[in-house]
Amino acid sequence: MASPLEDVLANEALLKDLVSVAKDAALIQGVLMRTKEEPNASEVVSYAPFTMFPSPVPRPLFEQAKQVQRDFNLLVDRISQDTEFLEQALASTIKVDDFTAQLFKIYRQVLQEGLSQPIVLGMNRSDYMLDNDKDGSTSLKQVEINTIAASFGGLASRTPTVHRDGLEVAVVYYRNGYMPQNYTEQRWEARLLMERSRAVKCPDISTHLAGTKKVQQELARPGVLERFFPDDQEAVVRIRATFTGLYTLDMCLAEHQGEEGDRTVAMAIADPDQFVLKPQREGGGNNIYGEDMCKVLHNVKESSERTAYILMDKIRPQPVKNVLLRRGAPLTLSTCLCELGMYGVYVRQGKEMVLNDCVGHLLRTKSTEHDDGGVAAGVAVLDNPLLC
Ligand code: ADP
Ligand code: MG
């Protein structure tokens, strides 16, 4: 039996109508993006790519993501204040990853000079996929937390109306969330200047470091979450429930210490389809899968270069069918995977948390042909959860 989606697709006239209404609604709502051809033009824009239909998300998992967001806000903020932890967690990474090393240099300098501003503003987005277990159950698993480049907040709040074909006119400003990795020397100087200034930074340098993938992997070690929530075992349980397997690729620093990293390499090469290899990069398109992962691991396994990566269990969401509306792309039914993001905001003044909230969500959907990549990278498109 054909699904309702397939029925719509089979009816060419209806499909054409729906698509043009949907695209108009996106334009009217200000769900816009600059074009690839004219990335700097303000005269030419198009709709930001989006799904024709919302995608089902189980309500309990959506609620779970919402509830754990305040814990994640606290966690990120506490990590950012724990110099000893950041030093230890990132020690191996900064030896081989120049970008993180530059951030760390600025961090050390401002630490030494003392705080220029006691108010901290944090805005982050914790991303999840709904993992399908062999027993048929589904669970919320964190992909990563973005403490910088937590983009699309401005558009996410507008897409529900697009799916409802609303007609309200709105103007939107949004920030394309690319985190440029090709900082020039001048830009590093500018970053240092900002960190030393009295401005309220978002994120400040320590919160930026708290959101690195290496820190994410270190948090999954036994006992580490307890360090940040010594009196709140329930928060530890809530956070840990969203973790999937994360593994270090650290080298042997002292006797026996590198064995864990060696085990990770062997485990990944033996069963590459179960894992994702991630470098310390942001913005999509950097992760390594399958045979490529084996090749990279074979090349770096004997050198400290391998510590620029972490290994993670592959999360396996249930594929769903949808039509991805993207400028110039043909209208076809795609098999898709969804990624749910929750936005967190907090403000701390000195030692006192004066605001700690979950302030919204984002659903991004991509065709299963793509392993990686976000909306700005042209792979994922904006979507809405249909709570079920
Ligand atoms: P980035 O900083 O580039 O956004 P992510 O960790 O979010 O890095 O990975 C990019 C994309 O790769 C994700 O949006 C997701 O589609 C996919 N991905 C990342 N980690 C996993 C995982 N553990 N299992 C399955 N897919 C993953
Ligand atoms: Mg991401």
Short mmCIF file of C-alpha atoms and ligand atoms in Angstrom, two decimals:
data_model
loop_
_atom_site.label_atom_id
_atom_site.label_comp_id
_atom_site.label_asym_id
_atom_site.label_seq_id
_atom_site.Cartn_x
_atom_site.Cartn_y
_atom_site.Cartn_z
CA MET A 1 0.00 0.00 0.00
CA ALA A 2 1.28 3.45 -0.89
CA SER A 3 1.89 5.86 1.99
CA PRO A 4 0.09 9.24 1.99
CA LEU A 5 3.43 10.76 1.02
CA GLU A 6 3.68 8.53 -2.02
CA ASP A 7 0.08 9.42 -2.95
CA VAL A 8 0.98 13.11 -2.91
CA LEU A 9 4.06 12.46 -4.97
CA ALA A 10 2.07 10.51 -7.54
CA ASN A 11 -0.33 13.43 -8.02
CA GLU A 12 1.80 15.81 -10.03
CA ALA A 13 -0.60 18.77 -10.01
CA LEU A 14 -1.15 18.58 -6.25
CA LEU A 15 2.56 18.24 -5.63
CA LYS A 16 3.40 21.29 -7.71
CA ASP A 17 0.78 23.31 -5.88
CA LEU A 18 1.98 22.24 -2.45
CA VAL A 19 5.58 22.94 -3.28
CA SER A 20 4.94 26.44 -4.51
CA VAL A 21 2.77 27.27 -1.48
CA ALA A 22 5.48 25.91 0.81
CA LYS A 23 8.24 27.90 -0.87
CA ASP A 24 6.20 31.08 -0.77
CA ALA A 25 5.50 30.52 2.91
CA ALA A 26 9.24 30.17 3.51
CA LEU A 27 9.92 33.45 1.69
CA ILE A 28 7.15 35.24 3.56
CA GLN A 29 8.42 33.92 6.89
CA GLY A 30 11.93 35.09 6.16
CA VAL A 31 13.28 31.54 6.10
CA LEU A 32 15.99 32.75 3.77
CA MET A 33 19.54 32.05 2.88
CA ARG A 34 22.01 33.77 0.63
CA THR A 35 22.85 31.87 -2.54
CA LYS A 36 25.98 29.95 -3.37
CA GLU A 37 26.43 31.95 -6.57
CA GLU A 38 26.25 35.32 -4.82
CA PRO A 39 27.17 34.63 -1.21
CA ASN A 40 27.66 38.30 -0.32
CA ALA A 41 24.74 39.83 -2.20
CA SER A 42 21.86 41.32 -0.28
CA GLU A 43 19.86 41.70 -3.49
CA VAL A 44 19.65 38.00 -4.19
CA VAL A 45 18.40 35.48 -1.63
CA SER A 46 16.49 32.22 -1.80
CA TYR A 47 14.54 30.14 0.70
CA ALA A 48 16.65 28.19 3.15
CA PRO A 49 16.26 24.50 2.23
CA PHE A 50 13.55 22.71 4.20
CA THR A 51 11.49 19.55 4.26
CA MET A 52 8.07 19.46 2.70
CA PHE A 53 6.62 17.66 5.72
CA PRO A 54 7.46 17.66 9.42
CA SER A 55 9.13 14.48 10.71
CA PRO A 56 7.86 12.33 13.57
CA VAL A 57 9.71 12.60 16.90
CA PRO A 58 8.51 10.64 19.95
CA ARG A 59 7.26 13.14 22.53
CA PRO A 60 9.00 11.50 25.52
CA LEU A 61 12.41 11.77 23.83
CA PHE A 62 11.74 15.38 22.86
CA GLU A 63 10.82 16.14 26.48
CA GLN A 64 13.93 14.33 27.70
CA ALA A 65 16.13 16.51 25.47
CA LYS A 66 14.37 19.61 26.76
CA GLN A 67 14.78 18.59 30.37
CA VAL A 68 18.45 17.67 30.20
CA GLN A 69 19.33 20.99 28.58
CA ARG A 70 19.58 22.85 31.87
CA ASP A 71 21.95 20.15 33.14
CA PHE A 72 24.08 20.61 30.03
CA ASN A 73 24.12 24.37 30.54
CA LEU A 74 25.44 23.86 34.06
CA LEU A 75 27.91 21.26 32.89
CA VAL A 76 29.40 23.45 30.15
CA ASP A 77 29.62 26.39 32.54
CA ARG A 78 31.31 24.33 35.25
CA ILE A 79 33.81 22.85 32.79
CA SER A 80 34.66 26.36 31.62
CA GLN A 81 35.67 27.24 35.19
CA ASP A 82 37.76 24.12 35.78
CA THR A 83 41.25 24.92 34.58
CA GLU A 84 42.76 21.67 35.83
CA PHE A 85 40.20 19.64 33.89
CA LEU A 86 40.59 21.61 30.67
CA GLU A 87 44.40 21.36 30.90
CA GLN A 88 44.25 17.59 31.35
CA ALA A 89 41.49 16.90 28.87
CA LEU A 90 43.08 18.88 26.07
CA ALA A 91 46.78 18.19 26.79
CA SER A 92 47.16 15.60 24.03
CA THR A 93 44.97 17.47 21.54
CA ILE A 94 46.84 20.77 21.69
CA LYS A 95 50.09 18.99 20.87
CA VAL A 96 48.82 18.02 17.43
CA ASP A 97 45.85 20.26 16.63
CA ASP A 98 46.98 23.76 15.83
CA PHE A 99 43.53 25.36 16.01
CA THR A 100 42.80 24.07 19.51
CA ALA A 101 46.36 24.95 20.53
CA GLN A 102 45.81 28.57 19.47
CA LEU A 103 42.59 28.74 21.44
CA PHE A 104 44.39 27.29 24.42
CA LYS A 105 47.17 29.85 24.19
CA ILE A 106 44.62 32.65 24.41
CA TYR A 107 42.89 30.85 27.26
CA ARG A 108 46.14 30.64 29.25
CA GLN A 109 46.97 34.27 28.61
CA VAL A 110 43.61 35.64 29.77
CA LEU A 111 43.66 33.29 32.73
CA GLN A 112 46.98 34.69 33.80
CA GLU A 113 45.84 38.27 33.32
CA GLY A 114 42.69 37.69 35.36
CA LEU A 115 39.01 37.97 34.51
CA SER A 116 38.04 41.12 32.68
CA GLN A 117 34.31 40.54 33.01
CA PRO A 118 32.44 38.65 35.76
CA ILE A 119 29.30 38.18 33.67
CA VAL A 120 29.16 35.09 31.47
CA LEU A 121 26.57 34.54 28.76
CA GLY A 122 26.29 31.06 27.34
CA MET A 123 24.25 30.05 24.30
CA ASN A 124 24.65 26.51 23.10
CA ARG A 125 22.91 23.82 21.12
CA SER A 126 22.99 20.18 22.10
CA ASP A 127 22.43 17.91 19.09
CA TYR A 128 20.93 14.43 19.25
CA MET A 129 19.92 11.55 17.06
CA LEU A 130 17.36 8.97 18.12
CA ASP A 131 19.21 5.70 18.27
CA ASN A 132 17.41 2.52 17.33
CA ASP A 133 18.33 -0.32 19.59
CA LYS A 134 18.30 -3.96 18.50
CA ASP A 135 15.42 -4.61 20.90
CA GLY A 136 13.25 -2.08 19.03
CA SER A 137 13.52 0.70 21.62
CA THR A 138 14.61 4.22 20.72
CA SER A 139 16.86 6.40 22.83
CA LEU A 140 18.13 9.96 22.77
CA LYS A 141 21.87 10.07 22.01
CA GLN A 142 23.99 13.19 21.89
CA VAL A 143 25.95 13.84 18.69
CA GLU A 144 27.77 16.87 20.09
CA ILE A 145 27.22 20.10 21.97
CA ASN A 146 27.97 23.36 20.19
CA THR A 147 29.12 26.14 22.48
CA ILE A 148 30.11 28.20 19.48
CA ALA A 149 28.37 28.32 16.10
CA ALA A 150 25.09 27.15 17.65
CA SER A 151 23.40 28.47 14.55
CA PHE A 152 19.89 28.58 13.08
CA GLY A 153 18.09 29.69 16.24
CA GLY A 154 16.54 32.53 14.26
CA LEU A 155 15.22 30.28 11.51
CA ALA A 156 14.13 27.36 13.67
CA SER A 157 11.43 29.43 15.30
CA ARG A 158 9.98 30.30 11.89
CA THR A 159 9.78 26.93 10.20
CA PRO A 160 6.66 25.70 12.08
CA THR A 161 4.68 28.44 10.37
CA VAL A 162 6.07 27.42 7.01
CA HIS A 163 4.79 23.91 7.57
CA ARG A 164 1.46 25.37 8.60
CA ASP A 165 1.47 27.61 5.47
CA GLY A 166 1.22 30.70 7.59
CA LEU A 167 1.23 34.10 6.01
CA GLU A 168 2.73 36.39 8.59
CA VAL A 169 5.43 38.67 7.31
CA ALA A 170 8.64 38.69 9.26
CA VAL A 171 12.19 39.79 8.94
CA VAL A 172 14.92 37.50 10.11
CA TYR A 173 18.54 37.99 10.84
CA TYR A 174 20.51 34.89 11.29
CA ARG A 175 24.00 34.00 11.74
CA ASN A 176 25.56 31.43 9.50
CA GLY A 177 27.25 29.21 12.00
CA TYR A 178 30.49 28.37 10.30
CA MET A 179 33.44 28.34 12.62
CA PRO A 180 36.31 29.24 10.30
CA GLN A 181 39.27 26.97 10.94
CA ASN A 182 41.56 29.02 8.74
CA TYR A 183 42.10 31.81 11.19
CA THR A 184 44.86 34.10 10.11
CA GLU A 185 47.32 35.53 12.59
CA GLN A 186 45.35 38.77 12.52
CA ARG A 187 42.18 37.00 13.50
CA TRP A 188 43.87 35.29 16.42
CA GLU A 189 44.98 38.72 17.59
CA ALA A 190 41.41 39.95 17.27
CA ARG A 191 40.17 36.99 19.28
CA LEU A 192 42.68 37.75 22.02
CA LEU A 193 41.65 41.40 21.99
CA MET A 194 38.00 40.39 22.46
CA GLU A 195 38.82 38.01 25.27
CA ARG A 196 40.77 40.68 27.12
CA SER A 197 38.03 43.27 26.65
CA ARG A 198 35.33 43.98 29.21
CA ALA A 199 32.62 42.85 26.79
CA VAL A 200 30.39 39.95 27.81
CA LYS A 201 31.69 37.25 25.47
CA CYS A 202 29.49 34.54 23.99
CA PRO A 203 31.17 32.18 24.20
CA ASP A 204 34.20 33.21 26.18
CA ILE A 205 37.36 31.28 25.37
CA SER A 206 36.97 28.74 28.19
CA THR A 207 33.38 27.95 27.19
CA HIS A 208 34.55 27.57 23.60
CA LEU A 209 37.09 24.98 24.78
CA ALA A 210 34.45 23.25 26.92
CA GLY A 211 32.53 22.48 23.72
CA THR A 212 35.36 20.65 21.95
CA LYS A 213 34.91 17.06 20.86
CA LYS A 214 37.88 15.98 22.95
CA VAL A 215 36.16 17.33 26.08
CA GLN A 216 32.99 15.49 25.05
CA GLN A 217 34.98 12.25 24.92
CA GLU A 218 36.65 12.88 28.29
CA LEU A 219 33.24 13.51 29.90
CA ALA A 220 32.21 9.98 28.97
CA ARG A 221 34.93 8.48 31.18
CA PRO A 222 33.68 6.93 34.41
CA GLY A 223 33.59 9.41 37.28
CA VAL A 224 34.12 12.57 35.24
CA LEU A 225 30.51 13.83 35.30
CA GLU A 226 30.54 13.29 39.07
CA ARG A 227 33.39 15.78 39.29
CA PHE A 228 31.04 18.48 37.97
CA PHE A 229 27.93 17.39 39.88
CA PRO A 230 29.29 16.16 43.22
CA ASP A 231 25.92 16.67 44.95
CA ASP A 232 23.55 15.88 42.15
CA GLN A 233 23.59 12.23 41.13
CA GLU A 234 20.29 12.70 39.28
CA ALA A 235 21.80 15.25 36.93
CA VAL A 236 24.68 12.85 36.30
CA VAL A 237 22.21 10.09 35.42
CA ARG A 238 20.20 12.38 33.12
CA ILE A 239 23.27 13.56 31.24
CA ARG A 240 24.94 10.15 31.03
CA ALA A 241 21.78 8.60 29.60
CA THR A 242 22.32 10.68 26.45
CA PHE A 243 25.94 9.57 25.93
CA THR A 244 26.89 6.95 23.42
CA GLY A 245 30.29 5.20 23.40
CA LEU A 246 33.20 7.66 23.10
CA TYR A 247 36.81 6.51 22.92
CA THR A 248 40.21 8.14 23.28
CA LEU A 249 43.02 7.82 20.75
CA ASP A 250 45.63 9.20 23.16
CA MET A 251 49.20 7.93 22.95
CA CYS A 252 51.34 6.27 25.53
CA LEU A 253 52.52 9.11 27.79
CA ALA A 254 53.59 6.89 30.65
CA GLU A 255 53.78 3.13 30.82
CA HIS A 256 50.43 1.43 30.02
CA GLN A 257 48.71 4.75 29.33
CA GLY A 258 48.53 4.42 25.57
CA GLU A 259 47.00 0.97 25.70
CA GLU A 260 43.53 2.43 25.78
CA GLY A 261 44.21 4.36 22.57
CA ASP A 262 45.70 1.25 20.92
CA ARG A 263 42.57 -0.69 21.84
CA THR A 264 40.42 2.01 20.28
CA VAL A 265 42.35 1.78 16.99
CA ALA A 266 42.08 -2.01 16.89
CA MET A 267 38.37 -1.94 17.73
CA ALA A 268 37.60 0.60 14.99
CA ILE A 269 39.57 -1.22 12.30
CA ALA A 270 37.94 -4.52 13.21
CA ASP A 271 34.41 -3.16 12.78
CA PRO A 272 34.49 0.22 11.01
CA ASP A 273 30.77 0.34 10.33
CA GLN A 274 30.04 0.67 14.04
CA PHE A 275 31.98 3.90 14.51
CA VAL A 276 32.60 7.48 13.45
CA LEU A 277 36.08 9.04 13.55
CA LYS A 278 36.01 12.76 14.38
CA PRO A 279 38.77 15.37 14.19
CA GLN A 280 38.63 18.58 16.28
CA ARG A 281 36.68 20.47 13.67
CA GLU A 282 33.28 22.14 13.47
CA GLY A 283 30.89 22.87 10.67
CA GLY A 284 30.21 19.50 9.07
CA GLY A 285 31.95 17.40 6.46
CA ASN A 286 34.94 16.46 8.61
CA ASN A 287 33.99 13.09 10.04
CA ILE A 288 35.45 9.91 8.64
CA TYR A 289 33.57 6.66 8.08
CA GLY A 290 34.03 3.09 6.91
CA GLU A 291 37.00 2.29 4.71
CA ASP A 292 38.28 5.86 4.81
CA MET A 293 38.38 5.58 8.57
CA CYS A 294 40.46 2.39 8.35
CA LYS A 295 42.89 4.07 5.96
CA VAL A 296 43.31 7.11 8.20
CA LEU A 297 43.77 4.94 11.27
CA HIS A 298 46.37 2.78 9.51
CA ASN A 299 48.27 5.93 8.57
CA VAL A 300 48.22 7.63 11.96
CA LYS A 301 48.08 4.74 14.40
CA GLU A 302 51.78 4.78 15.25
CA SER A 303 52.06 8.55 15.57
CA SER A 304 50.73 11.17 17.94
CA GLU A 305 48.74 12.56 15.00
CA ARG A 306 46.00 10.15 15.99
CA THR A 307 45.27 12.20 19.11
CA ALA A 308 43.75 14.89 16.89
CA TYR A 309 40.73 12.55 16.63
CA ILE A 310 38.18 10.92 18.86
CA LEU A 311 36.19 7.78 18.06
CA MET A 312 32.47 7.51 18.66
CA ASP A 313 29.81 4.81 18.35
CA LYS A 314 27.69 5.34 15.29
CA ILE A 315 24.15 6.35 16.20
CA ARG A 316 21.51 4.66 14.05
CA PRO A 317 18.27 6.57 13.74
CA GLN A 318 15.20 5.12 12.04
CA PRO A 319 15.15 6.44 8.46
CA VAL A 320 12.05 8.43 7.46
CA LYS A 321 10.69 9.46 4.05
CA ASN A 322 10.40 13.10 3.10
CA VAL A 323 10.77 15.50 0.20
CA LEU A 324 13.71 17.89 0.58
CA LEU A 325 13.02 21.28 -0.97
CA ARG A 326 16.26 22.79 -2.12
CA ARG A 327 16.73 25.33 -4.89
CA GLY A 328 17.36 23.57 -8.19
CA ALA A 329 17.05 20.07 -6.76
CA PRO A 330 14.55 17.62 -8.31
CA LEU A 331 11.44 16.70 -6.35
CA THR A 332 11.98 13.18 -5.14
CA LEU A 333 11.06 11.13 -2.16
CA SER A 334 14.23 10.76 -0.09
CA THR A 335 15.10 8.42 2.70
CA CYS A 336 16.20 10.69 5.50
CA LEU A 337 17.74 10.90 8.96
CA CYS A 338 16.84 13.57 11.50
CA GLU A 339 18.95 15.39 14.08
CA LEU A 340 17.26 17.22 16.95
CA GLY A 341 18.98 20.22 18.52
CA MET A 342 18.03 21.92 21.80
CA TYR A 343 19.08 25.49 22.46
CA GLY A 344 20.31 26.39 25.92
CA VAL A 345 20.92 29.84 27.37
CA TYR A 346 22.41 30.85 30.71
CA VAL A 347 23.80 33.89 32.41
CA ARG A 348 26.14 33.78 35.37
CA GLN A 349 27.23 36.78 37.37
CA GLY A 350 30.29 35.91 39.38
CA LYS A 351 29.27 32.73 41.14
CA GLU A 352 25.54 33.15 40.80
CA MET A 353 23.52 31.61 37.96
CA VAL A 354 20.88 34.20 37.20
CA LEU A 355 19.37 32.46 34.18
CA ASN A 356 19.42 28.84 33.04
CA ASP A 357 16.91 27.78 30.40
CA CYS A 358 16.11 25.67 27.40
CA VAL A 359 14.94 28.19 24.83
CA GLY A 360 13.95 26.26 21.74
CA HIS A 361 14.74 23.47 19.36
CA LEU A 362 15.84 22.76 15.81
CA LEU A 363 15.20 19.71 13.68
CA ARG A 364 17.50 19.14 10.73
CA THR A 365 16.98 16.38 8.20
CA LYS A 366 19.30 14.98 5.57
CA SER A 367 19.18 12.27 2.97
CA THR A 368 20.82 9.00 4.05
CA GLU A 369 23.25 9.38 1.14
CA HIS A 370 25.13 11.88 3.25
CA ASP A 371 27.01 10.83 6.36
CA ASP A 372 27.79 14.30 7.48
CA GLY A 373 27.13 18.00 7.15
CA GLY A 374 24.68 20.65 8.29
CA VAL A 375 22.25 23.10 6.70
CA ALA A 376 24.87 25.74 5.93
CA ALA A 377 27.06 23.06 4.32
CA GLY A 378 24.17 22.30 1.96
CA VAL A 379 23.48 18.78 3.20
CA ALA A 380 20.83 18.98 5.91
CA VAL A 381 17.61 20.97 5.56
CA LEU A 382 15.34 22.62 8.13
CA ASP A 383 12.52 20.49 9.50
CA ASN A 384 10.01 20.42 12.36
CA PRO A 385 9.34 17.68 14.88
CA LEU A 386 5.84 16.27 14.69
CA LEU A 387 5.51 15.03 18.26
CA CYS A 388 3.96 11.58 18.43
P1 ADP B 1 30.28 19.10 13.31
O1 ADP B 1 31.02 19.88 14.32
O2 ADP B 1 30.96 19.00 12.00
O3 ADP B 1 28.84 19.53 13.22
P2 ADP B 1 29.21 16.60 14.35
O4 ADP B 1 29.76 15.83 15.48
O5 ADP B 1 27.91 17.29 14.58
O6 ADP B 1 30.34 17.62 13.87
O7 ADP B 1 29.08 15.64 13.10
C1 ADP B 1 28.59 16.07 11.85
C2 ADP B 1 27.46 15.16 11.40
O8 ADP B 1 27.91 13.80 11.31
C3 ADP B 1 26.27 15.13 12.33
O9 ADP B 1 25.37 16.17 12.05
C4 ADP B 1 25.69 13.75 12.06
O10 ADP B 1 24.88 13.80 10.90
C5 ADP B 1 26.91 12.92 11.75
N1 ADP B 1 27.37 12.24 12.98
C6 ADP B 1 28.20 12.73 13.90
N2 ADP B 1 28.41 11.87 14.91
C7 ADP B 1 27.67 10.79 14.62
C8 ADP B 1 27.45 9.53 15.28
N3 ADP B 1 28.07 9.24 16.43
N4 ADP B 1 26.62 8.65 14.68
C9 ADP B 1 26.03 8.94 13.51
N5 ADP B 1 26.19 10.09 12.84
C10 ADP B 1 27.01 11.02 13.38
MG MG B 2 27.25 19.22 14.43
#
